[in-house]
Amino acid sequence: AFSTIAIINFMGLAQPYILTEHLNIPVERQGTLTGTLSAINEIVAIILIGFWGALSDRIGRKPVFTLGLFLMSLGYFIYPLAETETQLMLYRIFFSIGACCAPVLLSVSIHDSCQEISRGKWVAINSIFTGLGVMIMALLLAKAPSWYISQGADAIAAGRYSFWTISVFGIFAAFIVWLGMRGWIKPEFHQPDIFRQVTDGIRAARQNPRLAVAYGSAFIGRGDLVVISAFLSLWIVQFGIESNLSTGQSLGRAGMVFGLVQGAALLWSYFIGVIVDRFDRMIGLGVAFALAGIGYSATGFIENPLGSAMIPVAILLGIGEVSVLVASGALMGEEAPVEKRGAIIGVFGLMGGVGILFCTYVGGIVFDNIGRTAPFSMMGILNF
C-alpha cells in the first residue's frame, strides 16, 4: 500500500516536467496531451484490468502482483527516453500494462486479509499507508529534478535520473512483494476459464444492486484520484513558470501542495473508515460523495494555487478523495463473495478505468479551453 499507489501517482506529478523540458510541448497543448496520455492508460486498463484480477484467482496473488510492479518499473525507465509525442504514447502503453495490474492486486490482497466487521477500518488503515507513500513521494521525489540539476546535471538528464530513481524503487517493491507474500501461494479455488470469471464479475452486479452501486462509485472515485494527480501538478507547474519559477522549482511546489492533499487524506482515512463501519455502507458512501463534491467545487474557485487560500482547499480535496475511495472499497468488499473476489475487484477496477478515461480526456479538453480549474469544477458536479 505504501509503495504501489505512490509509484503510480509519480507519473502524473512528474509528467509536466517531461512535457516542458524534454519535448518542449506548448503550454496551450499540455492539458489536452495530458488527458490523451491518461486516456491511453485507461484504455489499456479497460482491456486488461479484469483479466489481471481473474488471473490472480487462478494462479495466486503473488506472481501477478510482482509482475505488475516490475512492468511499471520498466515503464518508468523508458518513459524519459521519449523524443517525440508518438514515442511518449507508446511508452505510456507499456507503463499502463503494469499500472492497471498492481492496484487491482493490492485491492484484492487487502480484501483477502480482513474480517467483515472491520473491513472499513482495514481499508482505511491501508489508505493511511497509501497516503504516507504518496506524501513522501510528493515531498521528496518531486524535488528530484532540482536536486539533480544542483549536482550538475542538465535539465533532460535530471528528468531521466528522477524517473530512473522511481524505477529502482519499483523494482525493490516488487522484490519485497515476492518475498513478503511467500505464504500466499495460490487460492484454494479457481475456475478453468479466466474470461468466464470476468463475465461473472459483471453478472454479479445484475444480481446485487448494492454491488452495482459500488461499481458506479468506482467510476467517480478513480476519476477523482486521477484528476488530482494529472491536473493539479500541471496547473501549478504552469502557474509557477508564469510566476518566474523554473520548471524544477514549480514541480517542487506542486509536490508540496500534492503532499498536503495526501497528508489530509492520511489523517482523515481512519475516521471515514469508522463512519463506514458504524453505519450502513450506502449511507457512508453518500457522505463521502458529499465531502468530495465540496472539496472539488471549492478548488474551482482558486485563482492562485501557490497562495495561502490553497491550503484549506487542498485539505478538503484530500478528505473528499480518500472518503470516496474508502467508502466505495468497503461497500464493494462487503458485497463480493470470496470465490469471485478477484473477478469482482477486477470489474470494479474496470469501472474505475472507464471513469478515469472519461474524466481525464474531458478534463484535458476543458483544462485547455475553459480554464485550469475546470477539471476540478467538473468533478465537483459529478460527485454531487
Coordinates of C-alpha atoms in Angstrom, one line a residue:
A1 CA 0.0 0.0 0.0
F2 CA 2.9 2.4 0.9
S3 CA 4.6 1.8 -2.5
T4 CA 2.0 0.8 -5.1
I5 CA -0.1 4.0 -5.4
A6 CA 2.9 6.2 -4.8
I7 CA 4.7 4.7 -7.8
I8 CA 1.6 5.1 -10.0
N9 CA 1.0 8.7 -8.9
F10 CA 4.5 9.9 -9.6
M11 CA 3.7 9.7 -13.3
G12 CA 1.0 12.3 -13.0
L13 CA 3.1 14.5 -10.7
A14 CA 6.3 14.5 -12.8
Q15 CA 4.9 14.3 -16.3
P16 CA 4.6 18.1 -16.7
Y17 CA 8.4 18.2 -16.4
I18 CA 8.8 15.8 -19.3
L19 CA 6.3 17.7 -21.5
T20 CA 8.1 21.0 -20.8
E21 CA 11.8 20.2 -20.6
H22 CA 12.1 17.1 -22.7
L23 CA 9.6 17.6 -25.5
N24 CA 9.0 21.4 -25.4
I25 CA 5.2 21.0 -25.7
P26 CA 3.5 24.4 -25.9
V27 CA 1.6 25.3 -22.7
E28 CA -1.7 25.6 -24.5
R29 CA -1.5 22.0 -25.6
Q30 CA -0.3 20.4 -22.4
G31 CA -3.7 19.8 -20.9
T32 CA -5.1 18.0 -23.9
L33 CA -1.9 15.9 -24.3
T34 CA -2.1 15.0 -20.5
G35 CA -5.7 13.9 -21.0
T36 CA -4.8 11.9 -24.0
L37 CA -1.9 10.1 -22.2
S38 CA -4.2 9.3 -19.3
A39 CA -6.9 8.1 -21.7
I40 CA -4.3 5.7 -23.2
N41 CA -3.6 4.5 -19.7
E42 CA -7.2 3.7 -19.1
I43 CA -7.9 2.1 -22.5
V44 CA -5.2 -0.4 -21.6
A45 CA -6.8 -0.8 -18.1
I46 CA -10.2 -1.4 -19.6
I47 CA -8.8 -4.1 -21.8
L48 CA -6.7 -5.8 -19.1
I49 CA -7.8 -5.0 -15.6
G50 CA -10.5 -7.7 -15.4
F51 CA -8.0 -10.2 -16.8
W52 CA -5.4 -9.4 -14.1
G53 CA -8.0 -9.9 -11.3
A54 CA -9.3 -13.1 -12.7
L55 CA -5.8 -14.4 -13.4
S56 CA -4.9 -13.9 -9.7
D57 CA -7.9 -16.1 -8.7
R58 CA -6.3 -18.9 -10.8
I59 CA -2.5 -18.7 -10.1
G60 CA -2.3 -16.7 -6.9
R61 CA -1.8 -13.1 -5.9
K62 CA 2.0 -13.0 -5.5
P63 CA 3.2 -13.7 -9.1
V64 CA 0.6 -11.3 -10.7
F65 CA 1.3 -8.5 -8.1
T66 CA 5.0 -8.8 -8.5
L67 CA 4.7 -8.7 -12.3
G68 CA 2.6 -5.5 -12.2
L69 CA 5.2 -3.7 -10.1
F70 CA 8.0 -4.9 -12.3
L71 CA 6.3 -3.8 -15.5
M72 CA 5.6 -0.3 -14.1
S73 CA 9.3 0.0 -13.1
L74 CA 10.4 -0.8 -16.7
G75 CA 7.9 1.8 -17.9
Y76 CA 9.5 4.4 -15.8
F77 CA 12.9 3.5 -17.2
I78 CA 12.0 4.0 -20.8
Y79 CA 9.5 6.9 -20.4
P80 CA 12.0 9.8 -20.2
L81 CA 13.8 8.4 -23.2
A82 CA 11.0 9.5 -25.5
E83 CA 11.9 12.1 -28.1
T84 CA 8.5 12.6 -29.8
E85 CA 4.9 12.6 -28.7
T86 CA 4.3 9.3 -30.5
Q87 CA 7.1 7.6 -28.6
L88 CA 5.8 9.0 -25.4
M89 CA 2.4 7.5 -26.1
L90 CA 3.9 4.1 -27.0
Y91 CA 6.0 4.1 -23.8
R92 CA 2.9 5.1 -21.8
I93 CA 1.2 1.9 -23.1
F94 CA 4.0 -0.2 -21.6
F95 CA 3.8 1.6 -18.3
S96 CA 0.0 1.2 -18.3
I97 CA 0.1 -2.6 -18.5
G98 CA 1.7 -2.7 -15.1
A99 CA -0.2 0.3 -13.7
C100 CA -3.5 -1.4 -14.2
C101 CA -2.3 -4.7 -12.7
A102 CA -0.6 -3.6 -9.4
P103 CA -3.5 -1.6 -7.8
V104 CA -6.0 -4.4 -8.6
L105 CA -3.8 -6.9 -6.8
L106 CA -3.2 -4.5 -3.9
S107 CA -7.0 -4.2 -3.5
V108 CA -7.6 -8.0 -3.8
S109 CA -4.9 -8.7 -1.2
I110 CA -6.3 -6.1 1.2
H111 CA -9.8 -7.7 1.0
D112 CA -8.3 -11.2 1.3
S113 CA -6.9 -10.5 4.7
C114 CA -9.6 -9.0 6.9
Q115 CA -12.8 -9.8 8.8
E116 CA -16.1 -8.3 7.7
I117 CA -16.8 -6.5 10.9
S118 CA -13.7 -4.3 10.5
R119 CA -13.4 -4.1 6.7
G120 CA -13.9 -0.3 6.6
K121 CA -11.2 0.3 9.2
W122 CA -8.9 -2.1 7.5
V123 CA -9.3 -0.4 4.1
A124 CA -8.8 2.9 5.9
I125 CA -5.5 1.7 7.6
N126 CA -4.2 0.7 4.2
S127 CA -5.3 4.0 2.8
I128 CA -3.2 5.6 5.6
F129 CA -0.1 3.8 4.3
T130 CA -1.0 4.7 0.8
G131 CA -1.2 8.3 1.8
L132 CA 2.1 8.1 3.6
G133 CA 3.7 6.7 0.5
V134 CA 2.2 9.3 -1.9
M135 CA 3.0 12.2 0.5
I136 CA 6.7 11.2 0.9
M137 CA 6.8 10.8 -2.9
A138 CA 5.3 14.2 -3.4
L139 CA 7.5 16.0 -0.9
L140 CA 10.8 14.3 -1.7
L141 CA 10.8 12.8 -5.2
A142 CA 9.0 15.9 -6.7
K143 CA 12.2 17.8 -5.9
A144 CA 14.5 15.2 -7.5
P145 CA 14.9 17.2 -10.8
S146 CA 16.0 20.3 -9.0
W147 CA 18.4 18.2 -6.8
Y148 CA 20.0 16.5 -9.8
I149 CA 20.4 19.9 -11.5
S150 CA 22.1 21.2 -8.4
Q151 CA 24.5 18.3 -8.7
G152 CA 25.5 19.3 -12.2
A153 CA 23.0 17.5 -14.4
D154 CA 21.3 19.3 -17.3
A155 CA 17.5 19.6 -17.5
I156 CA 17.0 16.5 -19.6
A157 CA 19.4 14.3 -17.6
A158 CA 17.8 15.5 -14.4
G159 CA 14.4 14.3 -15.7
R160 CA 15.8 10.9 -16.7
Y161 CA 17.6 10.4 -13.4
S162 CA 14.4 11.3 -11.5
F163 CA 12.3 8.7 -13.4
W164 CA 15.0 6.1 -13.1
T165 CA 15.1 6.7 -9.3
I166 CA 11.4 5.7 -9.1
S167 CA 12.1 2.8 -11.4
V168 CA 14.7 1.4 -9.0
F169 CA 12.2 1.9 -6.1
G170 CA 9.5 0.0 -8.0
I171 CA 11.9 -3.0 -8.6
F172 CA 12.7 -3.0 -4.9
A173 CA 8.9 -3.0 -4.1
A174 CA 8.4 -6.0 -6.5
F175 CA 11.2 -7.9 -4.7
I176 CA 9.6 -7.2 -1.3
V177 CA 6.2 -8.4 -2.5
W178 CA 7.7 -11.6 -3.9
L179 CA 9.4 -12.3 -0.6
G180 CA 6.7 -11.0 1.7
M181 CA 3.8 -12.8 0.1
R182 CA 5.6 -16.2 0.0
G183 CA 2.9 -17.8 2.1
W184 CA 0.1 -16.8 -0.2
I185 CA 0.9 -19.3 -3.0
K186 CA -2.4 -19.9 -4.6
P187 CA -6.1 -19.6 -3.7
E188 CA -7.9 -22.8 -2.8
F189 CA -10.4 -22.2 -5.6
H190 CA -10.3 -21.4 -9.2
Q191 CA -12.4 -21.6 -12.4
P192 CA -10.9 -23.0 -15.6
D193 CA -12.0 -20.1 -17.8
I194 CA -10.5 -16.7 -16.9
F195 CA -12.8 -14.8 -19.3
R196 CA -15.8 -16.5 -17.6
Q197 CA -14.7 -15.1 -14.3
V198 CA -14.7 -11.6 -15.8
T199 CA -18.2 -12.2 -17.1
D200 CA -19.2 -13.5 -13.7
G201 CA -17.9 -10.3 -12.1
I202 CA -20.2 -8.2 -14.4
R203 CA -23.2 -10.6 -13.9
A204 CA -22.8 -10.3 -10.1
A205 CA -23.8 -6.6 -10.4
R206 CA -27.1 -7.5 -12.1
Q207 CA -27.9 -9.9 -9.3
N208 CA -26.8 -7.5 -6.5
P209 CA -27.9 -3.8 -6.7
R210 CA -25.5 -2.8 -3.9
L211 CA -22.6 -4.2 -5.9
A212 CA -23.8 -2.3 -8.9
V213 CA -23.7 0.9 -6.9
A214 CA -20.2 0.0 -5.8
Y215 CA -19.2 -0.3 -9.4
G216 CA -20.7 3.1 -10.2
S217 CA -18.9 4.6 -7.3
A218 CA -15.6 3.4 -8.7
F219 CA -16.3 5.4 -11.9
I220 CA -16.3 8.6 -9.8
G221 CA -13.8 7.6 -7.2
R222 CA -11.0 6.8 -9.5
G223 CA -11.8 9.8 -11.6
D224 CA -11.4 11.9 -8.5
L225 CA -8.0 10.5 -7.8
V226 CA -6.6 10.9 -11.3
V227 CA -7.8 14.4 -11.8
I228 CA -5.8 15.4 -8.8
S229 CA -2.7 13.5 -9.9
A230 CA -2.9 14.6 -13.6
F231 CA -4.1 18.2 -13.4
L232 CA -3.1 19.6 -10.0
S233 CA 0.6 19.3 -10.8
L234 CA 0.1 20.6 -14.4
W235 CA -1.8 23.6 -13.1
I236 CA 0.8 24.5 -10.5
V237 CA 3.8 23.9 -12.8
Q238 CA 2.3 26.2 -15.5
F239 CA 1.3 28.8 -13.0
G240 CA 4.8 28.6 -11.4
I241 CA 6.5 29.1 -14.7
E242 CA 4.3 32.2 -15.4
S243 CA 5.4 33.4 -11.9
N244 CA 9.1 33.2 -13.0
L245 CA 9.9 29.9 -11.2
S246 CA 11.9 27.3 -13.0
T247 CA 10.2 24.0 -14.1
G248 CA 12.0 22.1 -11.4
Q249 CA 11.1 24.7 -8.7
S250 CA 7.5 24.7 -9.9
L251 CA 7.4 20.9 -9.7
G252 CA 8.7 21.1 -6.1
R253 CA 5.9 23.5 -5.2
A254 CA 3.4 21.2 -6.9
G255 CA 4.8 18.3 -4.7
M256 CA 4.2 20.4 -1.6
V257 CA 0.6 21.0 -2.4
F258 CA 0.1 17.4 -3.5
G259 CA 1.7 16.3 -0.3
L260 CA -0.7 18.5 1.7
V261 CA -3.6 16.8 -0.1
Q262 CA -2.3 13.4 0.7
G263 CA -1.5 14.4 4.3
A264 CA -5.1 15.4 4.8
A265 CA -6.2 12.1 3.2
L266 CA -3.9 10.2 5.5
L267 CA -5.2 11.9 8.7
W268 CA -8.9 11.5 7.7
S269 CA -8.7 7.9 6.4
Y270 CA -9.3 6.2 9.8
F271 CA -12.3 8.5 10.6
I272 CA -14.1 7.7 7.4
G273 CA -13.4 4.0 8.0
V274 CA -15.1 4.2 11.4
I275 CA -18.1 6.0 9.8
V276 CA -18.3 3.4 7.1
D277 CA -18.2 0.5 9.6
R278 CA -20.7 2.1 12.1
F279 CA -23.5 3.0 9.6
D280 CA -24.9 1.3 6.6
R281 CA -22.2 1.4 3.9
M282 CA -24.6 3.0 1.4
I283 CA -25.0 5.9 3.9
G284 CA -21.3 6.2 4.3
L285 CA -20.8 6.3 0.6
G286 CA -23.3 9.2 0.3
V287 CA -21.5 11.1 3.0
A288 CA -18.2 10.5 1.1
F289 CA -19.5 11.8 -2.2
A290 CA -20.9 15.0 -0.4
L291 CA -17.4 15.7 1.1
A292 CA -15.7 15.2 -2.3
G293 CA -18.2 17.4 -4.0
I294 CA -17.4 20.2 -1.6
G295 CA -13.6 19.8 -2.0
Y296 CA -13.6 19.7 -5.8
S297 CA -16.1 22.6 -6.1
A298 CA -14.0 24.8 -3.8
T299 CA -10.9 24.1 -5.9
G300 CA -12.7 25.5 -8.9
F301 CA -12.7 29.0 -7.3
I302 CA -9.0 29.2 -6.6
E303 CA -7.0 31.6 -8.8
N304 CA -3.6 31.3 -7.2
P305 CA -2.6 27.7 -6.4
L306 CA 0.6 28.9 -4.7
G307 CA -1.3 31.3 -2.3
S308 CA -2.4 30.6 1.2
A309 CA -6.1 30.1 0.1
M310 CA -4.9 26.8 -1.4
I311 CA -4.1 25.3 2.0
P312 CA -7.7 24.7 3.3
V313 CA -8.9 23.7 -0.2
A314 CA -6.1 21.1 -0.5
I315 CA -7.2 19.7 2.8
L316 CA -10.8 19.4 1.6
L317 CA -9.5 17.7 -1.6
G318 CA -7.7 15.1 0.4
I319 CA -10.7 14.5 2.7
G320 CA -13.0 14.1 -0.2
E321 CA -10.7 11.9 -2.3
V322 CA -10.0 9.4 0.4
S323 CA -13.6 9.3 1.7
V324 CA -14.9 8.1 -1.7
L325 CA -12.0 5.5 -2.1
V326 CA -12.6 4.0 1.4
A327 CA -16.4 4.0 1.3
S328 CA -16.6 2.5 -2.2
G329 CA -13.9 -0.1 -1.5
A330 CA -15.7 -1.2 1.8
L331 CA -19.0 -1.5 0.0
M332 CA -17.5 -3.5 -2.8
G333 CA -15.6 -5.8 -0.4
E334 CA -18.7 -6.4 1.6
E335 CA -20.7 -7.5 -1.4
A336 CA -18.0 -9.6 -3.1
P337 CA -18.3 -13.3 -2.5
V338 CA -14.9 -14.8 -1.7
E339 CA -14.9 -17.2 -4.6
K340 CA -15.3 -14.4 -7.1
R341 CA -13.5 -11.6 -5.3
G342 CA -10.6 -11.3 -7.8
A343 CA -13.0 -11.1 -10.7
I344 CA -15.3 -8.6 -9.0
I345 CA -12.5 -6.4 -7.9
G346 CA -11.2 -6.6 -11.5
V347 CA -14.5 -5.3 -12.8
F348 CA -14.6 -2.7 -10.0
G349 CA -11.2 -1.6 -11.4
L350 CA -12.6 -1.7 -14.9
M351 CA -15.4 0.7 -14.0
G352 CA -12.8 2.9 -12.4
G353 CA -10.8 2.8 -15.6
V354 CA -13.8 3.9 -17.6
G355 CA -14.3 6.8 -15.1
I356 CA -10.6 7.8 -15.4
L357 CA -10.8 7.6 -19.2
F358 CA -13.8 10.0 -19.2
C359 CA -12.5 12.4 -16.5
T360 CA -9.0 12.7 -17.9
Y361 CA -9.9 13.0 -21.6
V362 CA -12.7 15.5 -21.0
G363 CA -10.7 17.1 -18.2
G364 CA -7.8 17.8 -20.6
I365 CA -10.1 19.5 -23.1
V366 CA -11.7 21.8 -20.5
F367 CA -8.3 22.5 -18.9
D368 CA -7.0 23.9 -22.2
N369 CA -10.2 25.5 -23.5
I370 CA -12.1 26.7 -20.4
G371 CA -9.5 27.1 -17.6
R372 CA -7.0 25.3 -15.4
T373 CA -9.5 24.8 -12.6
A374 CA -12.3 23.5 -14.9
P375 CA -11.5 19.8 -14.4
F376 CA -12.0 20.2 -10.6
S377 CA -15.3 22.0 -11.0
M378 CA -16.4 19.2 -13.3
M379 CA -15.5 16.6 -10.6
G380 CA -17.4 18.6 -8.0
I381 CA -20.5 18.4 -10.1
L382 CA -20.1 14.6 -10.8
N383 CA -19.6 13.9 -7.0
F384 CA -22.7 15.8 -6.1

